[in-house]
Amino acid sequence: MILALETSCDDTCAAVVAPGGEIRSNVVASQGLLHERYGGVVPEIASRRHLELIDAVTSDALERAGVTLDEVERVAVTRGPGLIGALLVGVSSAKALAAARGLPLTPVDHLHGHVVASTLEPEPVEPPYVCLVASGGHTFLARVDEPSTYAVLGQTLDDAAGEAFDKGARLLGLGYPGGPAIDRLSAEGDAEAFAFPRSLPARGDGGGADRLDFSFSGLKTSLLYRVRELGEREVERRRADLAASYQRAIVDALSARAEQALEREGVERFAIGGGVAANSELRERMRSLCAARGVRLWTPELALCTDNAAMIAAAARFLPALPFPDYLALDATARREPEVTAAA
Ligand code: KG4
Ligand code: ZN
C-alpha cells in the first residue's frame, strides 16, 4: 500500500493506492472558498491551512481505505513544482510519517502525477500514449513510453489554459474560478461572434521549431481590448457571445496542438488531465478528434484530473523509493526539476 500526500497549491490531499493501481481512497480538502474573496490563491494562507488540515486529511484517507499505518509499505509525496510554503507542509509531513515507521519514501514530480493519472484502475491507459495536461498552473503535452518518465512535447510559454479561463472570466465579471462559469455561459452564446487570436508559437525556449508550444497571454489581452471597446452595456448584453468565442479560441489552440502531437507521435492512445479537462467543449472536441483518427481517449473522472494525491501514488509506483533515513534531508522545490523530466 502506498500512502501519498499532495499539497502543491491550495488543495490538501491524501490517498491510499494499492501497488496494482487500485484507488483505495482519494481525499481532497479544497481551500477554494478561503481564497475566493482574493480572486486567486494566496500562498501564505494556503500553507497555513495545509498545516491545519494535513493530519485530519491523512487520517481520513487511511480510514476510508480501511487500512492502518501498519499496512502502509511506502509513503509518497509531491516534491514540486508548486508554492514552496505549501509543498513544505506535505514534504515535512511525509518525512515525519515515513521516518516514524522506518518506511521508504518516494518524492514525486507533481506534473508526472498529472501525466500518469490515467494509469490508475479501473481502466488504466498503457504506454505509449500522449497526454494533454491543462490546469490553472500548467499546460503541456507529454509523451509517455514508459511510465517512470515522460517527454515534454510542448508547453505554454506564458499563461496556463486555466489561467486564461480565470483571467477571461474576471474581465467578463464572472467570478473565480472562471473556467466553469465560462463553460456554462458559452452554451448560450455564439462562438463565432468575436474573432480572438489562436496563438501557436512555433518555437519554444530553445527547444527547436518542432515543439508544440502554447501561448495564451495574447488572447487575454485581446479580450481586454474588446471589452474596453464594447463598453459596459454592450459587454453585459453580449457576455455569452464573448464567453463562447473566447472559450472556442482556447479549445482551438489546445486541440490544434493535440492533433499535431497525435499526427507526429503516431500513438493510438491519448489522455487528458488537469482542471481544464472538465471543459465540455474541450472534451467534445477531443472525443471527435480522437474518434476520427481511431485513437482511444482517456478522460479520467474529474477527481483525478484536478489536483489529488492518488495521481502522486500512481507515479510513485513506477519510481524508486528512498530508504530510511536517506530522505531526511529531502527538500521541496518550487520550480520544475530538470532531472525528473526527460526533455523531448
Ligand atoms: O487542476 P486544477 O484544479 O488546479 C490546478 O492545479 O491549477 O485546475 C484549475 C483550473 C482553473 O483555472 C479552472 O478555471 C479550470 O481549471 N477549470 C475549467 C473548468 N473547470 C475547471 N476550465 C474550463 N472549463 C471548465 N469546466
Ligand atoms: Zn496540478
Short mmCIF file of C-alpha atoms and ligand atoms in Angstrom, two decimals:
data_model
loop_
_atom_site.label_atom_id
_atom_site.label_comp_id
_atom_site.label_asym_id
_atom_site.label_seq_id
_atom_site.Cartn_x
_atom_site.Cartn_y
_atom_site.Cartn_z
CA MET A 1 0.00 0.00 0.00
CA ILE A 2 1.19 3.48 -0.87
CA LEU A 3 0.13 6.47 1.22
CA ALA A 4 0.55 9.65 -0.83
CA LEU A 5 0.35 13.34 0.13
CA GLU A 6 -0.06 16.32 -2.21
CA THR A 7 -0.01 19.97 -1.09
CA SER A 8 1.49 21.87 -4.02
CA CYS A 9 -1.21 24.53 -4.31
CA ASP A 10 -4.48 25.11 -2.46
CA ASP A 11 -5.83 21.57 -2.06
CA THR A 12 -4.78 19.39 0.88
CA CYS A 13 -4.75 15.84 -0.50
CA ALA A 14 -4.03 12.32 0.77
CA ALA A 15 -4.68 8.98 -0.90
CA VAL A 16 -4.10 5.28 -0.44
CA VAL A 17 -3.36 3.29 -3.58
CA ALA A 18 -2.57 -0.41 -3.96
CA PRO A 19 0.56 -1.31 -5.95
CA GLY A 20 -1.61 -2.58 -8.81
CA GLY A 21 -3.19 0.87 -9.18
CA GLU A 22 -6.44 0.31 -7.32
CA ILE A 23 -7.52 3.53 -5.58
CA ARG A 24 -8.47 2.69 -2.01
CA SER A 25 -9.13 6.31 -1.04
CA ASN A 26 -8.57 9.76 -2.54
CA VAL A 27 -9.33 12.62 -0.15
CA VAL A 28 -9.18 16.30 -1.16
CA ALA A 29 -9.84 19.17 1.24
CA SER A 30 -10.33 22.14 -1.07
CA GLN A 31 -9.43 25.62 0.12
CA GLY A 32 -11.28 27.23 -2.78
CA LEU A 33 -13.70 29.26 -0.66
CA LEU A 34 -10.88 30.56 1.51
CA HIS A 35 -9.17 32.17 -1.50
CA GLU A 36 -12.25 33.18 -3.48
CA ARG A 37 -12.52 36.64 -1.94
CA TYR A 38 -8.96 37.43 -3.11
CA GLY A 39 -9.67 36.30 -6.68
CA GLY A 40 -6.82 33.79 -6.56
CA VAL A 41 -4.67 31.63 -4.28
CA VAL A 42 -2.81 33.49 -1.50
CA PRO A 43 0.33 31.39 -0.86
CA GLU A 44 0.76 32.20 2.83
CA ILE A 45 -2.89 31.44 3.60
CA ALA A 46 -2.60 28.17 1.65
CA SER A 47 0.39 26.92 3.64
CA ARG A 48 -1.20 27.75 6.98
CA ARG A 49 -4.36 25.95 6.01
CA HIS A 50 -2.42 22.88 4.80
CA LEU A 51 -0.79 22.74 8.21
CA GLU A 52 -4.19 22.74 9.91
CA LEU A 53 -5.66 20.10 7.59
CA ILE A 54 -2.90 17.64 6.73
CA ASP A 55 -3.23 15.32 9.75
CA ALA A 56 -7.01 15.07 9.50
CA VAL A 57 -6.90 14.53 5.73
CA THR A 58 -4.26 11.79 6.15
CA SER A 59 -6.28 10.01 8.85
CA ASP A 60 -9.38 10.30 6.71
CA ALA A 61 -7.60 8.74 3.72
CA LEU A 62 -6.43 5.79 5.84
CA GLU A 63 -9.84 5.34 7.39
CA ARG A 64 -11.71 5.43 4.08
CA ALA A 65 -9.20 2.96 2.62
CA GLY A 66 -9.77 0.66 5.57
CA VAL A 67 -6.06 0.38 6.26
CA THR A 68 -3.93 1.23 9.27
CA LEU A 69 -0.47 2.77 9.19
CA ASP A 70 0.87 -0.76 9.86
CA GLU A 71 -0.26 -1.79 6.39
CA VAL A 72 1.35 1.16 4.62
CA GLU A 73 4.52 -0.02 2.86
CA ARG A 74 5.61 3.24 1.34
CA VAL A 75 4.97 6.98 1.62
CA ALA A 76 4.93 9.20 -1.49
CA VAL A 77 4.81 12.99 -1.64
CA THR A 78 4.78 15.83 -4.14
CA ARG A 79 8.19 17.45 -4.04
CA GLY A 80 7.41 20.20 -6.59
CA PRO A 81 6.77 22.26 -8.58
CA GLY A 82 4.33 24.48 -6.71
CA LEU A 83 4.08 27.02 -3.90
CA ILE A 84 7.14 26.44 -1.74
CA GLY A 85 5.43 27.01 1.62
CA ALA A 86 2.57 24.72 0.65
CA LEU A 87 4.90 21.99 -0.65
CA LEU A 88 6.94 22.08 2.57
CA VAL A 89 3.91 21.08 4.63
CA GLY A 90 3.41 17.91 2.58
CA VAL A 91 7.12 17.06 2.39
CA SER A 92 7.69 17.54 6.13
CA SER A 93 4.58 15.61 6.99
CA ALA A 94 5.52 12.73 4.67
CA LYS A 95 9.05 12.60 6.02
CA ALA A 96 7.78 12.50 9.59
CA LEU A 97 5.26 9.76 8.83
CA ALA A 98 7.80 7.64 6.96
CA ALA A 99 10.61 8.19 9.48
CA ALA A 100 8.42 7.35 12.47
CA ARG A 101 7.76 3.94 10.89
CA GLY A 102 11.11 3.44 9.17
CA LEU A 103 9.28 3.34 5.83
CA PRO A 104 10.76 4.20 2.45
CA LEU A 105 9.69 7.45 0.79
CA THR A 106 9.25 8.42 -2.86
CA PRO A 107 9.42 12.10 -3.86
CA VAL A 108 7.24 12.77 -6.91
CA ASP A 109 7.17 15.48 -9.57
CA HIS A 110 3.64 16.94 -9.50
CA LEU A 111 3.45 17.10 -13.29
CA HIS A 112 4.46 13.45 -13.58
CA GLY A 113 1.43 12.76 -11.37
CA HIS A 114 -0.91 14.55 -13.81
CA VAL A 115 0.65 12.64 -16.73
CA VAL A 116 0.12 9.19 -15.20
CA ALA A 117 -3.26 9.81 -13.50
CA SER A 118 -4.91 7.74 -16.24
CA THR A 119 -2.74 4.70 -15.42
CA LEU A 120 -4.87 4.02 -12.33
CA GLU A 121 -7.61 1.39 -12.15
CA PRO A 122 -10.29 0.63 -13.28
CA GLU A 123 -9.27 1.40 -16.88
CA PRO A 124 -5.55 2.08 -16.94
CA VAL A 125 -4.03 3.53 -20.08
CA GLU A 126 -0.95 1.64 -21.30
CA PRO A 127 2.06 3.38 -22.86
CA PRO A 128 2.83 4.54 -25.42
CA TYR A 129 0.38 7.43 -25.13
CA VAL A 130 0.27 11.21 -25.39
CA CYS A 131 -1.24 13.30 -22.62
CA LEU A 132 -2.56 16.87 -22.56
CA VAL A 133 -2.40 18.42 -19.11
CA ALA A 134 -4.23 21.74 -18.81
CA SER A 135 -4.79 23.22 -15.38
CA GLY A 136 -4.68 26.57 -13.62
CA GLY A 137 -0.93 26.27 -13.18
CA HIS A 138 0.29 24.21 -16.13
CA THR A 139 -0.41 23.46 -19.76
CA PHE A 140 1.70 20.95 -21.68
CA LEU A 141 1.71 17.93 -23.94
CA ALA A 142 3.73 14.88 -22.93
CA ARG A 143 4.62 11.59 -24.49
CA VAL A 144 4.85 8.52 -22.26
CA ASP A 145 6.71 5.45 -23.49
CA GLU A 146 7.49 4.13 -20.07
CA PRO A 147 5.54 5.33 -17.04
CA SER A 148 8.56 6.21 -14.88
CA THR A 149 9.17 9.27 -17.02
CA TYR A 150 7.68 11.48 -19.74
CA ALA A 151 8.92 13.66 -22.55
CA VAL A 152 7.52 17.18 -22.81
CA LEU A 153 6.48 17.79 -26.42
CA GLY A 154 5.48 21.39 -25.79
CA GLN A 155 4.21 23.67 -23.08
CA THR A 156 2.78 27.12 -22.55
CA LEU A 157 5.27 29.93 -22.89
CA ASP A 158 3.21 32.24 -20.67
CA ASP A 159 -0.23 31.67 -19.07
CA ALA A 160 -1.73 28.24 -18.45
CA ALA A 161 -5.05 27.46 -20.16
CA GLY A 162 -6.90 27.51 -16.82
CA GLU A 163 -5.33 30.87 -16.04
CA ALA A 164 -6.66 32.14 -19.39
CA PHE A 165 -10.13 30.96 -18.38
CA ASP A 166 -9.83 32.57 -14.94
CA LYS A 167 -8.48 35.90 -16.21
CA GLY A 168 -11.05 35.97 -19.02
CA ALA A 169 -13.85 35.32 -16.56
CA ARG A 170 -12.60 38.16 -14.41
CA LEU A 171 -12.69 40.57 -17.36
CA LEU A 172 -16.24 39.43 -18.06
CA GLY A 173 -17.24 39.86 -14.43
CA LEU A 174 -17.86 36.15 -13.85
CA GLY A 175 -16.00 35.46 -10.60
CA TYR A 176 -13.38 32.85 -9.62
CA PRO A 177 -12.64 30.14 -10.67
CA GLY A 178 -13.66 31.26 -14.11
CA GLY A 179 -13.45 28.03 -16.12
CA PRO A 180 -16.77 26.53 -15.00
CA ALA A 181 -18.54 29.92 -15.37
CA ILE A 182 -17.29 30.45 -18.94
CA ASP A 183 -18.11 26.83 -19.76
CA ARG A 184 -21.73 27.27 -18.60
CA LEU A 185 -22.29 30.67 -20.21
CA SER A 186 -20.74 29.55 -23.52
CA ALA A 187 -23.61 27.13 -24.05
CA GLU A 188 -25.88 30.16 -24.59
CA GLY A 189 -23.51 32.14 -26.81
CA ASP A 190 -22.33 32.26 -30.41
CA ALA A 191 -18.72 31.06 -30.59
CA GLU A 192 -18.25 32.72 -33.98
CA ALA A 193 -19.43 36.15 -32.82
CA PHE A 194 -15.98 37.52 -31.99
CA ALA A 195 -12.63 36.73 -33.57
CA PHE A 196 -9.95 36.06 -30.96
CA PRO A 197 -6.35 35.06 -31.81
CA ARG A 198 -5.20 31.42 -31.69
CA SER A 199 -1.55 31.80 -30.92
CA LEU A 200 0.52 28.72 -31.77
CA PRO A 201 4.15 29.73 -31.18
CA ALA A 202 6.49 27.81 -33.46
CA ARG A 203 9.50 27.97 -31.20
CA GLY A 204 9.82 27.13 -27.58
CA ASP A 205 12.58 28.20 -25.23
CA GLY A 206 15.41 26.72 -27.23
CA GLY A 207 13.51 23.54 -27.96
CA GLY A 208 13.56 23.97 -31.73
CA ALA A 209 10.92 24.60 -34.35
CA ASP A 210 9.15 21.28 -33.87
CA ARG A 211 7.99 21.95 -30.33
CA LEU A 212 4.27 22.01 -29.72
CA ASP A 213 4.10 25.07 -27.50
CA PHE A 214 1.14 27.20 -26.44
CA SER A 215 0.66 30.85 -25.61
CA PHE A 216 -2.44 32.35 -24.03
CA SER A 217 -1.39 35.81 -22.87
CA GLY A 218 -2.19 37.49 -26.22
CA LEU A 219 -5.69 36.03 -26.14
CA LYS A 220 -6.34 37.51 -22.73
CA THR A 221 -5.10 40.93 -23.88
CA SER A 222 -7.30 40.70 -26.94
CA LEU A 223 -10.35 40.12 -24.73
CA LEU A 224 -9.34 43.06 -22.57
CA TYR A 225 -9.27 45.38 -25.60
CA ARG A 226 -12.56 44.01 -26.87
CA VAL A 227 -14.24 44.57 -23.50
CA ARG A 228 -12.96 48.17 -23.37
CA GLU A 229 -14.07 48.80 -26.93
CA LEU A 230 -17.57 47.48 -26.37
CA GLY A 231 -18.23 49.33 -23.15
CA GLU A 232 -20.10 48.11 -20.11
CA ARG A 233 -23.60 47.90 -21.58
CA GLU A 234 -22.58 46.04 -24.72
CA VAL A 235 -20.41 43.62 -22.71
CA GLU A 236 -23.40 42.95 -20.48
CA ARG A 237 -25.63 42.31 -23.49
CA ARG A 238 -23.12 40.13 -25.36
CA ARG A 239 -21.46 38.38 -22.44
CA ALA A 240 -22.45 34.89 -23.60
CA ASP A 241 -21.10 35.52 -27.12
CA LEU A 242 -17.85 36.85 -25.68
CA ALA A 243 -17.51 33.82 -23.38
CA ALA A 244 -18.29 31.34 -26.18
CA SER A 245 -15.86 32.98 -28.63
CA TYR A 246 -13.13 33.17 -26.00
CA GLN A 247 -13.61 29.53 -24.99
CA ARG A 248 -13.57 28.49 -28.65
CA ALA A 249 -10.17 30.17 -29.09
CA ILE A 250 -8.71 28.29 -26.10
CA VAL A 251 -10.16 24.95 -27.21
CA ASP A 252 -8.95 25.53 -30.78
CA ALA A 253 -5.40 26.16 -29.58
CA LEU A 254 -5.35 23.15 -27.26
CA SER A 255 -6.87 20.78 -29.79
CA ALA A 256 -4.72 22.00 -32.70
CA ARG A 257 -1.59 21.14 -30.73
CA ALA A 258 -3.09 17.86 -29.54
CA GLU A 259 -3.84 16.92 -33.12
CA GLN A 260 -0.30 17.76 -34.23
CA ALA A 261 1.06 15.65 -31.37
CA LEU A 262 -1.06 12.69 -32.42
CA GLU A 263 0.00 13.06 -36.00
CA ARG A 264 3.65 13.36 -35.18
CA GLU A 265 3.90 10.74 -32.45
CA GLY A 266 1.77 8.13 -34.16
CA VAL A 267 0.31 6.77 -30.92
CA GLU A 268 -3.10 5.15 -30.57
CA ARG A 269 -3.86 6.38 -27.07
CA PHE A 270 -4.48 9.89 -25.76
CA ALA A 271 -5.27 11.11 -22.25
CA ILE A 272 -6.35 14.49 -20.88
CA GLY A 273 -5.88 15.83 -17.37
CA GLY A 274 -5.89 18.99 -15.25
CA GLY A 275 -8.91 21.09 -14.25
CA VAL A 276 -9.50 22.34 -17.80
CA ALA A 277 -10.14 18.72 -18.84
CA ALA A 278 -13.56 19.32 -17.25
CA ASN A 279 -14.42 21.76 -20.02
CA SER A 280 -17.35 20.40 -22.02
CA GLU A 281 -16.26 21.85 -25.36
CA LEU A 282 -12.70 20.53 -24.96
CA ARG A 283 -13.95 17.06 -24.02
CA GLU A 284 -16.29 17.01 -27.00
CA ARG A 285 -13.60 18.25 -29.35
CA MET A 286 -11.06 15.69 -28.14
CA ARG A 287 -13.66 12.96 -28.47
CA SER A 288 -14.34 13.70 -32.11
CA LEU A 289 -10.69 14.37 -32.90
CA CYS A 290 -9.62 11.02 -31.45
CA ALA A 291 -12.57 9.14 -32.95
CA ALA A 292 -11.73 10.49 -36.43
CA ARG A 293 -8.19 9.13 -36.07
CA GLY A 294 -9.03 5.82 -34.48
CA VAL A 295 -7.29 6.94 -31.30
CA ARG A 296 -8.64 5.83 -27.93
CA LEU A 297 -9.23 8.69 -25.49
CA TRP A 298 -8.93 8.60 -21.69
CA THR A 299 -10.90 11.28 -19.87
CA PRO A 300 -10.42 10.35 -16.22
CA GLU A 301 -13.09 11.35 -13.74
CA LEU A 302 -12.69 14.94 -12.60
CA ALA A 303 -11.33 13.98 -9.16
CA LEU A 304 -8.30 12.50 -10.95
CA CYS A 305 -7.91 15.47 -13.33
CA THR A 306 -7.72 18.19 -10.71
CA ASP A 307 -5.01 18.09 -8.05
CA ASN A 308 -5.16 14.92 -5.98
CA ALA A 309 -2.83 12.52 -4.16
CA ALA A 310 -3.93 9.34 -5.99
CA MET A 311 -2.04 10.55 -9.07
CA ILE A 312 1.06 11.09 -6.89
CA ALA A 313 0.79 7.49 -5.68
CA ALA A 314 0.26 6.44 -9.31
CA ALA A 315 3.61 7.97 -10.28
CA ALA A 316 5.35 6.60 -7.18
CA ARG A 317 4.53 3.05 -8.31
CA PHE A 318 6.96 3.49 -11.19
CA LEU A 319 9.71 5.25 -9.24
CA PRO A 320 12.40 4.12 -6.79
CA ALA A 321 11.86 4.70 -3.08
CA LEU A 322 14.47 6.25 -0.83
CA PRO A 323 15.11 4.00 2.19
CA PHE A 324 15.02 5.43 5.72
CA PRO A 325 16.93 7.63 6.64
CA ASP A 326 18.14 8.77 3.19
CA TYR A 327 15.23 11.15 2.72
CA LEU A 328 15.56 13.16 5.91
CA ALA A 329 17.38 15.98 4.10
CA LEU A 330 14.92 15.95 1.18
CA ASP A 331 13.75 19.43 0.24
CA ALA A 332 10.74 20.75 -1.65
CA THR A 333 11.40 22.52 -4.95
CA ALA A 334 9.21 25.38 -6.17
CA ARG A 335 10.41 25.03 -9.74
CA ARG A 336 10.30 22.16 -12.14
CA GLU A 337 13.26 19.84 -11.63
CA PRO A 338 15.11 19.31 -14.90
CA GLU A 339 16.36 15.87 -13.84
CA VAL A 340 12.90 14.42 -13.24
CA THR A 341 11.67 15.41 -16.70
CA ALA A 342 13.12 13.86 -19.79
CA ALA A 343 13.37 16.54 -22.48
CA ALA A 344 11.78 15.82 -25.83
O1 KG4 B 1 -6.13 21.25 -11.95
P1 KG4 B 1 -6.81 22.36 -11.23
O2 KG4 B 1 -7.95 22.03 -10.34
O3 KG4 B 1 -5.81 23.16 -10.33
C1 KG4 B 1 -4.53 23.50 -10.70
O4 KG4 B 1 -3.61 22.68 -10.47
O5 KG4 B 1 -4.37 24.59 -11.28
O6 KG4 B 1 -7.27 23.39 -12.34
C2 KG4 B 1 -7.99 24.53 -12.01
C3 KG4 B 1 -8.28 25.27 -13.30
C4 KG4 B 1 -8.90 26.64 -13.05
O7 KG4 B 1 -8.18 27.57 -13.83
C5 KG4 B 1 -10.32 26.48 -13.53
O8 KG4 B 1 -10.86 27.67 -14.04
C6 KG4 B 1 -10.17 25.44 -14.59
O9 KG4 B 1 -9.22 24.53 -14.09
N1 KG4 B 1 -11.44 24.75 -14.87
C7 KG4 B 1 -12.09 24.82 -16.04
C8 KG4 B 1 -13.31 24.10 -15.90
N2 KG4 B 1 -13.35 23.60 -14.62
C9 KG4 B 1 -12.19 23.99 -14.02
N3 KG4 B 1 -11.77 25.44 -17.18
C10 KG4 B 1 -12.64 25.33 -18.21
N4 KG4 B 1 -13.82 24.69 -18.14
C11 KG4 B 1 -14.18 24.05 -17.01
N5 KG4 B 1 -15.36 23.40 -16.96
ZN ZN B 2 -1.77 20.29 -10.75
#
